Short mmCIF file of C-alpha atoms and ligand atoms in Angstrom, two decimals:
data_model
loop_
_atom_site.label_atom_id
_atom_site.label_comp_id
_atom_site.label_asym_id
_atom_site.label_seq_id
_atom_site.Cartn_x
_atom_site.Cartn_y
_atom_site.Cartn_z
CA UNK A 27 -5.65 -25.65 16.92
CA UNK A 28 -3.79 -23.94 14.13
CA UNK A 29 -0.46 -21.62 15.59
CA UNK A 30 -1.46 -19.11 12.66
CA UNK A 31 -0.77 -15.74 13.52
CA UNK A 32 -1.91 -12.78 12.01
CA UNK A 33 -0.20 -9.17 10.70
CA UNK A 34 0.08 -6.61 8.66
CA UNK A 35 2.48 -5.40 5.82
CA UNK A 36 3.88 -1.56 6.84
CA UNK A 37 6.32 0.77 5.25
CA UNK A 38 9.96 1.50 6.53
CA UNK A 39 8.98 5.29 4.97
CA UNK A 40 6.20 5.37 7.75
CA UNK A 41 9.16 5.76 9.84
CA UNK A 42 10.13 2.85 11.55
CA UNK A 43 8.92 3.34 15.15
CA UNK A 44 5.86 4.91 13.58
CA UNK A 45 5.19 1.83 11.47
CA UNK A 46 5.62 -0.50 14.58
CA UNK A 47 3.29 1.52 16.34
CA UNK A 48 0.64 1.32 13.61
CA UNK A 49 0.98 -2.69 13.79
CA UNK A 50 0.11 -2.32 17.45
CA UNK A 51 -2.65 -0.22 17.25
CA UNK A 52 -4.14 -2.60 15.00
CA UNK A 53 -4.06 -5.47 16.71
CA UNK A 54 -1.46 -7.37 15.38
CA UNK A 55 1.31 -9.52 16.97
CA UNK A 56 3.80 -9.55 13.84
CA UNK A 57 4.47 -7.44 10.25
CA UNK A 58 6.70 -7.66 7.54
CA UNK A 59 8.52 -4.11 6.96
CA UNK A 60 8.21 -3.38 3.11
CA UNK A 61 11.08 -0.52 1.97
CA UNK A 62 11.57 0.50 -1.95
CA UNK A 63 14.11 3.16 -1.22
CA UNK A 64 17.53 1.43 0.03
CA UNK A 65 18.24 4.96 1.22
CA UNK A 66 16.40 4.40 4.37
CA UNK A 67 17.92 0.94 5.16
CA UNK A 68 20.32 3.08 7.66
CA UNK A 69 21.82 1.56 11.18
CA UNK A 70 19.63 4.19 13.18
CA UNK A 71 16.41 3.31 11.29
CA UNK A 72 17.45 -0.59 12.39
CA UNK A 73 17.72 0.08 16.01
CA UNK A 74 14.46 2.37 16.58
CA UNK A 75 12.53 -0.37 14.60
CA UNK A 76 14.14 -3.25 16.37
CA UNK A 77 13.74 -1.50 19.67
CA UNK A 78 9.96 -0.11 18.91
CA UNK A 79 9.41 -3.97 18.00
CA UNK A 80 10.49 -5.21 20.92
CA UNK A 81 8.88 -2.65 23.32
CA UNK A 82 5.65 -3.25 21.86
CA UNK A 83 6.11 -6.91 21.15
CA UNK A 84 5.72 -7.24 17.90
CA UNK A 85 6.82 -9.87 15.72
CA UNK A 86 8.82 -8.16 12.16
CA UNK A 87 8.31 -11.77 9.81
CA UNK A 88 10.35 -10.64 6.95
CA UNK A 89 11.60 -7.10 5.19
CA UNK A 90 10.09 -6.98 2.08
CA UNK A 91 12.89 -5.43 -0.47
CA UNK A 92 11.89 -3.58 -3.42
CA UNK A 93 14.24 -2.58 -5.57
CA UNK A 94 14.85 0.46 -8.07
CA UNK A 95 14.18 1.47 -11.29
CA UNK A 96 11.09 1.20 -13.28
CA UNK A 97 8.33 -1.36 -12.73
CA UNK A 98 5.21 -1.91 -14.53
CA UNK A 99 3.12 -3.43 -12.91
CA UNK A 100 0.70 -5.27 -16.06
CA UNK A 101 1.16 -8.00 -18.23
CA UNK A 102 2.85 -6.24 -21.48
CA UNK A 103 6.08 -3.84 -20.07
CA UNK A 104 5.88 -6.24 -16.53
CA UNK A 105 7.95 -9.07 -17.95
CA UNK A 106 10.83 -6.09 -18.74
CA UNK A 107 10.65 -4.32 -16.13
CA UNK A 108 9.88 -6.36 -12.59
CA UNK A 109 12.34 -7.99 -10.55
CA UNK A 110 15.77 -9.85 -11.10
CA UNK A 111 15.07 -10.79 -14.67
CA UNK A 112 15.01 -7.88 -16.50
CA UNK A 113 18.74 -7.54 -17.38
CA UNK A 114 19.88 -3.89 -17.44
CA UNK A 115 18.62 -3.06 -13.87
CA UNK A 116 19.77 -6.87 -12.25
CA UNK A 117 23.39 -5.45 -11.38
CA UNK A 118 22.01 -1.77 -9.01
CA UNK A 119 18.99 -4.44 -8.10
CA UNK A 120 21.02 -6.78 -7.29
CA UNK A 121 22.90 -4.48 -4.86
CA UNK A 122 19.84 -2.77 -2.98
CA UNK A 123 18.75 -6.10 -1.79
CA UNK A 124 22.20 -6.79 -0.62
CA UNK A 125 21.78 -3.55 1.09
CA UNK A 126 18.16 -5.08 2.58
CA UNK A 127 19.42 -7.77 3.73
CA UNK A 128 22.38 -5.90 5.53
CA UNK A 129 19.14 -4.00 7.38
CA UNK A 130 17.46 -7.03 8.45
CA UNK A 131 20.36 -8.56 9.65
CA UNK A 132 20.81 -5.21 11.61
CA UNK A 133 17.39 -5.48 12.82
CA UNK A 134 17.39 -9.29 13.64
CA UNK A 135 15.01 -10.70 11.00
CA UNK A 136 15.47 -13.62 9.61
CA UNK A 137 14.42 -13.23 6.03
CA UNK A 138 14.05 -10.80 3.17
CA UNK A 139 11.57 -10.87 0.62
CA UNK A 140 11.10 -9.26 -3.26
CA UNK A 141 9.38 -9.82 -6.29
CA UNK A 142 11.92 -12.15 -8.94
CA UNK A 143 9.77 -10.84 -11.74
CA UNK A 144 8.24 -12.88 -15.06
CA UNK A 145 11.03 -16.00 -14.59
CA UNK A 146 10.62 -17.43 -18.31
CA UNK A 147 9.01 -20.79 -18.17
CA UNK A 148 11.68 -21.67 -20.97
CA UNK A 149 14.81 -22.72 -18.81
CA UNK A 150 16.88 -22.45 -21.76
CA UNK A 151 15.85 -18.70 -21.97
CA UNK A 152 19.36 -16.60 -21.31
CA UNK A 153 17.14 -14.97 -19.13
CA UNK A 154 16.33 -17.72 -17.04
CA UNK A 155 20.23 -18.50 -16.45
CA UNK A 156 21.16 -15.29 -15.72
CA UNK A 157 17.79 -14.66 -13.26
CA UNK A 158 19.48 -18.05 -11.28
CA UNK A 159 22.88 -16.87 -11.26
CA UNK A 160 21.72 -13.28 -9.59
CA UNK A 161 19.25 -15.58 -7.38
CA UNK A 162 22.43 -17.77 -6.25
CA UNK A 163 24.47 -14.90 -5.18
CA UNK A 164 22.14 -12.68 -2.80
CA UNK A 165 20.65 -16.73 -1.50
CA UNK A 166 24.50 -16.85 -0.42
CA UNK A 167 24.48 -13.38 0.68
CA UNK A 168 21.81 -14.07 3.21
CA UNK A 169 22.81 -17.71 4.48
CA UNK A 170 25.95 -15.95 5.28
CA UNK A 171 24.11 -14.04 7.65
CA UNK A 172 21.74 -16.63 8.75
CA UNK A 173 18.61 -15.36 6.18
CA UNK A 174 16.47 -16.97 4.00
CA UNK A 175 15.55 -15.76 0.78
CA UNK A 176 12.02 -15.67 -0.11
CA UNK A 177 10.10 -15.31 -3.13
CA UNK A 178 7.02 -13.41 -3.38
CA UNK A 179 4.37 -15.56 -6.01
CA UNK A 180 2.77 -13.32 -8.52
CA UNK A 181 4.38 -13.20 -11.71
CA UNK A 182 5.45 -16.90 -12.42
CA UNK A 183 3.81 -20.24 -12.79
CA UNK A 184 3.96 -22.29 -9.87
CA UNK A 185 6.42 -25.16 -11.52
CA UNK A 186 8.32 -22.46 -12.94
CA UNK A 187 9.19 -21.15 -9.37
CA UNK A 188 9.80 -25.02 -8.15
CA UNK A 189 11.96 -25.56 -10.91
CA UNK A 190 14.03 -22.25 -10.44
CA UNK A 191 13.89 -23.08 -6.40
CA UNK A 192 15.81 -26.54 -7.56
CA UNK A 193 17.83 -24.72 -10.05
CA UNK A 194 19.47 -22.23 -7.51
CA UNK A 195 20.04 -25.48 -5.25
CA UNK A 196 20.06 -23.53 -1.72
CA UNK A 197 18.64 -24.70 1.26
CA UNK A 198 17.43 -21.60 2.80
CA UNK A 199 14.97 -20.27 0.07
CA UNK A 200 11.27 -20.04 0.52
CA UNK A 201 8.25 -18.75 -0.54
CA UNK A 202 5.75 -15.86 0.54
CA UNK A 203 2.54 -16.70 -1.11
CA UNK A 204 0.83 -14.48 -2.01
CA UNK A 205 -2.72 -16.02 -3.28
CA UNK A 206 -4.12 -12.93 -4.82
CA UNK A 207 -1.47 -12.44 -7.00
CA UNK A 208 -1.13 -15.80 -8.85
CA UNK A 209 -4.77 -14.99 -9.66
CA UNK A 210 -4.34 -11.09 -10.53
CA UNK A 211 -1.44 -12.25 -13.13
CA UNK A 212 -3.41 -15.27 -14.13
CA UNK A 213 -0.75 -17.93 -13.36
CA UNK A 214 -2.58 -20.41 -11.01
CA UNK A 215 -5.21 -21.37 -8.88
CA UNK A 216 -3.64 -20.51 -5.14
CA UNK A 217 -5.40 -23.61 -3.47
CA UNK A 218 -3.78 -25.86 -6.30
CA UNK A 219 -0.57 -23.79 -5.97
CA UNK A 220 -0.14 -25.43 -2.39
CA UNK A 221 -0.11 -29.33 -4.69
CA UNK A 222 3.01 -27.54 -6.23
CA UNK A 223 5.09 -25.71 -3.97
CA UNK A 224 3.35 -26.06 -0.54
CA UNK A 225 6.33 -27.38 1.89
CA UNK A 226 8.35 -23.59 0.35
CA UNK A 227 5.64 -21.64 1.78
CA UNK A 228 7.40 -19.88 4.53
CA UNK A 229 5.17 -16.88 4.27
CA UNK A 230 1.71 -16.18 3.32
CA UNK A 231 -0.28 -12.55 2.23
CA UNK A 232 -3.96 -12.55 2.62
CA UNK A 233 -4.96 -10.30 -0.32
CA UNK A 234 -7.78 -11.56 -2.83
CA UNK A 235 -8.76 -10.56 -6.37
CA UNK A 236 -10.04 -12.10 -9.41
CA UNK A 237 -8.49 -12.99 -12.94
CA UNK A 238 -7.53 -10.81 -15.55
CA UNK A 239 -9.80 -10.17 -18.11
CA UNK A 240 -8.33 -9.02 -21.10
CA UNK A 241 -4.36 -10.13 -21.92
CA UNK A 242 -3.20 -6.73 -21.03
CA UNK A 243 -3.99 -5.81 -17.42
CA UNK A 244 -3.83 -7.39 -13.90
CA UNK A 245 -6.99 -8.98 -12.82
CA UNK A 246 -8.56 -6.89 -9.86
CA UNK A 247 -7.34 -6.57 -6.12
CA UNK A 248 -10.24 -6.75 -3.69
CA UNK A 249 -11.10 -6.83 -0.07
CA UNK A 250 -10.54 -9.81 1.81
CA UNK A 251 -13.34 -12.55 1.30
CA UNK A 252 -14.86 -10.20 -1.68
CA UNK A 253 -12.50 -12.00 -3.85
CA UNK A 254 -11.86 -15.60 -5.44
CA UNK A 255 -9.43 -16.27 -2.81
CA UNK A 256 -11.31 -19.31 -1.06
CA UNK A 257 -9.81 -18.21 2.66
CA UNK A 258 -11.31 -21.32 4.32
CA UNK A 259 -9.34 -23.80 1.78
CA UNK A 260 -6.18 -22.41 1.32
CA UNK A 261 -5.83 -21.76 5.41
CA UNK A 262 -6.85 -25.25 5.98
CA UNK A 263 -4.77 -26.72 3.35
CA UNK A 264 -1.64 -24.60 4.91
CA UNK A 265 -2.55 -25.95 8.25
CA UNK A 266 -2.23 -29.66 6.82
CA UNK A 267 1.26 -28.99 5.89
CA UNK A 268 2.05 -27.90 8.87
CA UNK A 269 2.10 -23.87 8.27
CA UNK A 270 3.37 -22.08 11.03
CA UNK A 271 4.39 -18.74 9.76
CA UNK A 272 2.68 -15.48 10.00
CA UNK A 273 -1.20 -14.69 7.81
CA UNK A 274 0.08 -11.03 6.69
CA UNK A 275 -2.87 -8.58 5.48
CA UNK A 276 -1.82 -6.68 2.43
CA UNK A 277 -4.56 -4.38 1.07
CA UNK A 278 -3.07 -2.29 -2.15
CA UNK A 279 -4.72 0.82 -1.66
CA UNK A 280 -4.43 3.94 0.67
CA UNK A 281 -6.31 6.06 3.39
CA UNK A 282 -8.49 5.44 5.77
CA UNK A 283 -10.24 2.83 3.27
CA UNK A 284 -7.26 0.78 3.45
CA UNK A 285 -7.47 0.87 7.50
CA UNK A 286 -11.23 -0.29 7.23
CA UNK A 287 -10.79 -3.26 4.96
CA UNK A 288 -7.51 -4.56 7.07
CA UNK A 289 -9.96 -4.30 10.02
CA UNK A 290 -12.27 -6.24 8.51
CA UNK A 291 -10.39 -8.60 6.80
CA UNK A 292 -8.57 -8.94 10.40
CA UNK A 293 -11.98 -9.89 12.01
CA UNK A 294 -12.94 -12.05 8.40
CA UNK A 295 -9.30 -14.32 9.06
CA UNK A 296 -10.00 -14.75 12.65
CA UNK A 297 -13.00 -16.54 12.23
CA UNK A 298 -11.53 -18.88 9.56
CA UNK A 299 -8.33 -19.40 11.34
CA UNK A 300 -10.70 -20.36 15.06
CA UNK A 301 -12.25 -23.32 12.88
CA UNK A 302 -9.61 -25.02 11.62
MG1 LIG B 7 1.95 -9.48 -1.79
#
């Protein structure tokens, strides 16, 4: 009997209580809190979210930290602009996580997640050095407040974000997989990911898609189990190693669209996760 529980991704700019309460009246038992503006990372936003959370019993997994400045999210300006790599923007980026990780410590959750960016597969890429030096300092900044640090998958190859996990050398990083993603940017099969970097995986987004098709854009996002996420391998495989962390539904588009496929992708995990 698998322990896999399900959620939901929702945004601090909901409004914190707000966002809880959505959570609830979906039907889930846990969430991770995404924020891109560190602006709203404020002690009073901590305390109605941690007390909404707790009235209503609901389980905040991580707080998923985006940081400022531009991103592009494709395959030509990504590599400059997403994440820690990037150079010009690590410094203020490197800050508003600090900042995010000051908010879930305020809030009492133990982990915060972002998006590293393109880490070069090249280790001797000055990129790559400076990406694990910015990596070692906010890893240091959470342990000191009892967090791990967790990558989101997407925009690196699965050995490249081993290698940069054994690089940094800390013992409370992790990964939130997110299986759509290593197909949107083309990296890696998610299923085969798990050979890789499966004992990381502290976190796990159901989203699906396909593979790019030209070398320019993202492959598409799609509904759960319209994808070439296969659902029924990669939650079995996660149960073999043990996986005990939170399924979190993230569906990349808005309205009440976006509130029908999370309802149905709700009812299309249940099933999966009752026959493991
Ligand atoms: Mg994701």
């Amino acid at each position: 009997m698998s322990r896999m529980r399900l959620g939901v991704i929702v945004s601090l700019s909901e409004g914190p209580a707000e966002a809880i309460e959505k959570v609830h009246a979906l039907g889930f038992p846990t969430c991770q809190v995404t924020c891109w503006n560190p602006d709203l990372y404020t002690r009073e936003a901590a305390v109605q979210l941690r007390a909404r959370a707790k009235q209503l019993g609901v389980e905040v997994t991580t707080i998923w930290a985006g940081m400022p400045g531009r991103y592009v999210w494709d395959l030509i300006e990504g590599p400059d602009t997403i994440g820690l790599v990037p150079e010009a923007p690590r410094p203020g980026r490197l800050q508003a996580l600090k900042r995010g990780a000051d908010f879930a410590d305020w809030v009492g959750v133990p982990s915060i997640t972002t998006h590293v960016g393109f880490i070069p597969d090249n280790p001797s890429d000055p990129l790559y050095a400076g990406t694990v030096r910015a990596l070692k300092e906010i890893a240091a900044y959470c342990a000191d407040r009892g967090q791990a640090f967790w990558f989101e998958t997407g925009q690196e190859t699965p050995v490249t974000l081993l290698r940069t996990i054994e690089d940094i050398g800390a013992d409370n990083l992790g990964i939130n997989l997110d299986p759509a993603n290593l197909l949107l940017y083309g990296k890696a099969n998610p299923v085969d990911a798990l050979d890789v970097f499966g004992p990381y995986v502290r976190g796990v987004h159901a989203k699906d898609g396909e593979y790019p098709t030209d070398g320019r854009h993202l492959g598409v996002e799609k509904p759960l189990g319209q994808g070439r996420v296969n659902f029924p391998a990669l939650l079995a495989k996660l149960a073999a190693l043990g996986y005990q962390g939170a399924i979190t539904i993230e569906r990349e588009i808005s309205g009440p669209q976006q509130t029908a496929d999370i309802v149905a992708g709700k009812r299309f995990l249940e099933e999966i996760i009752a026959s493991l």
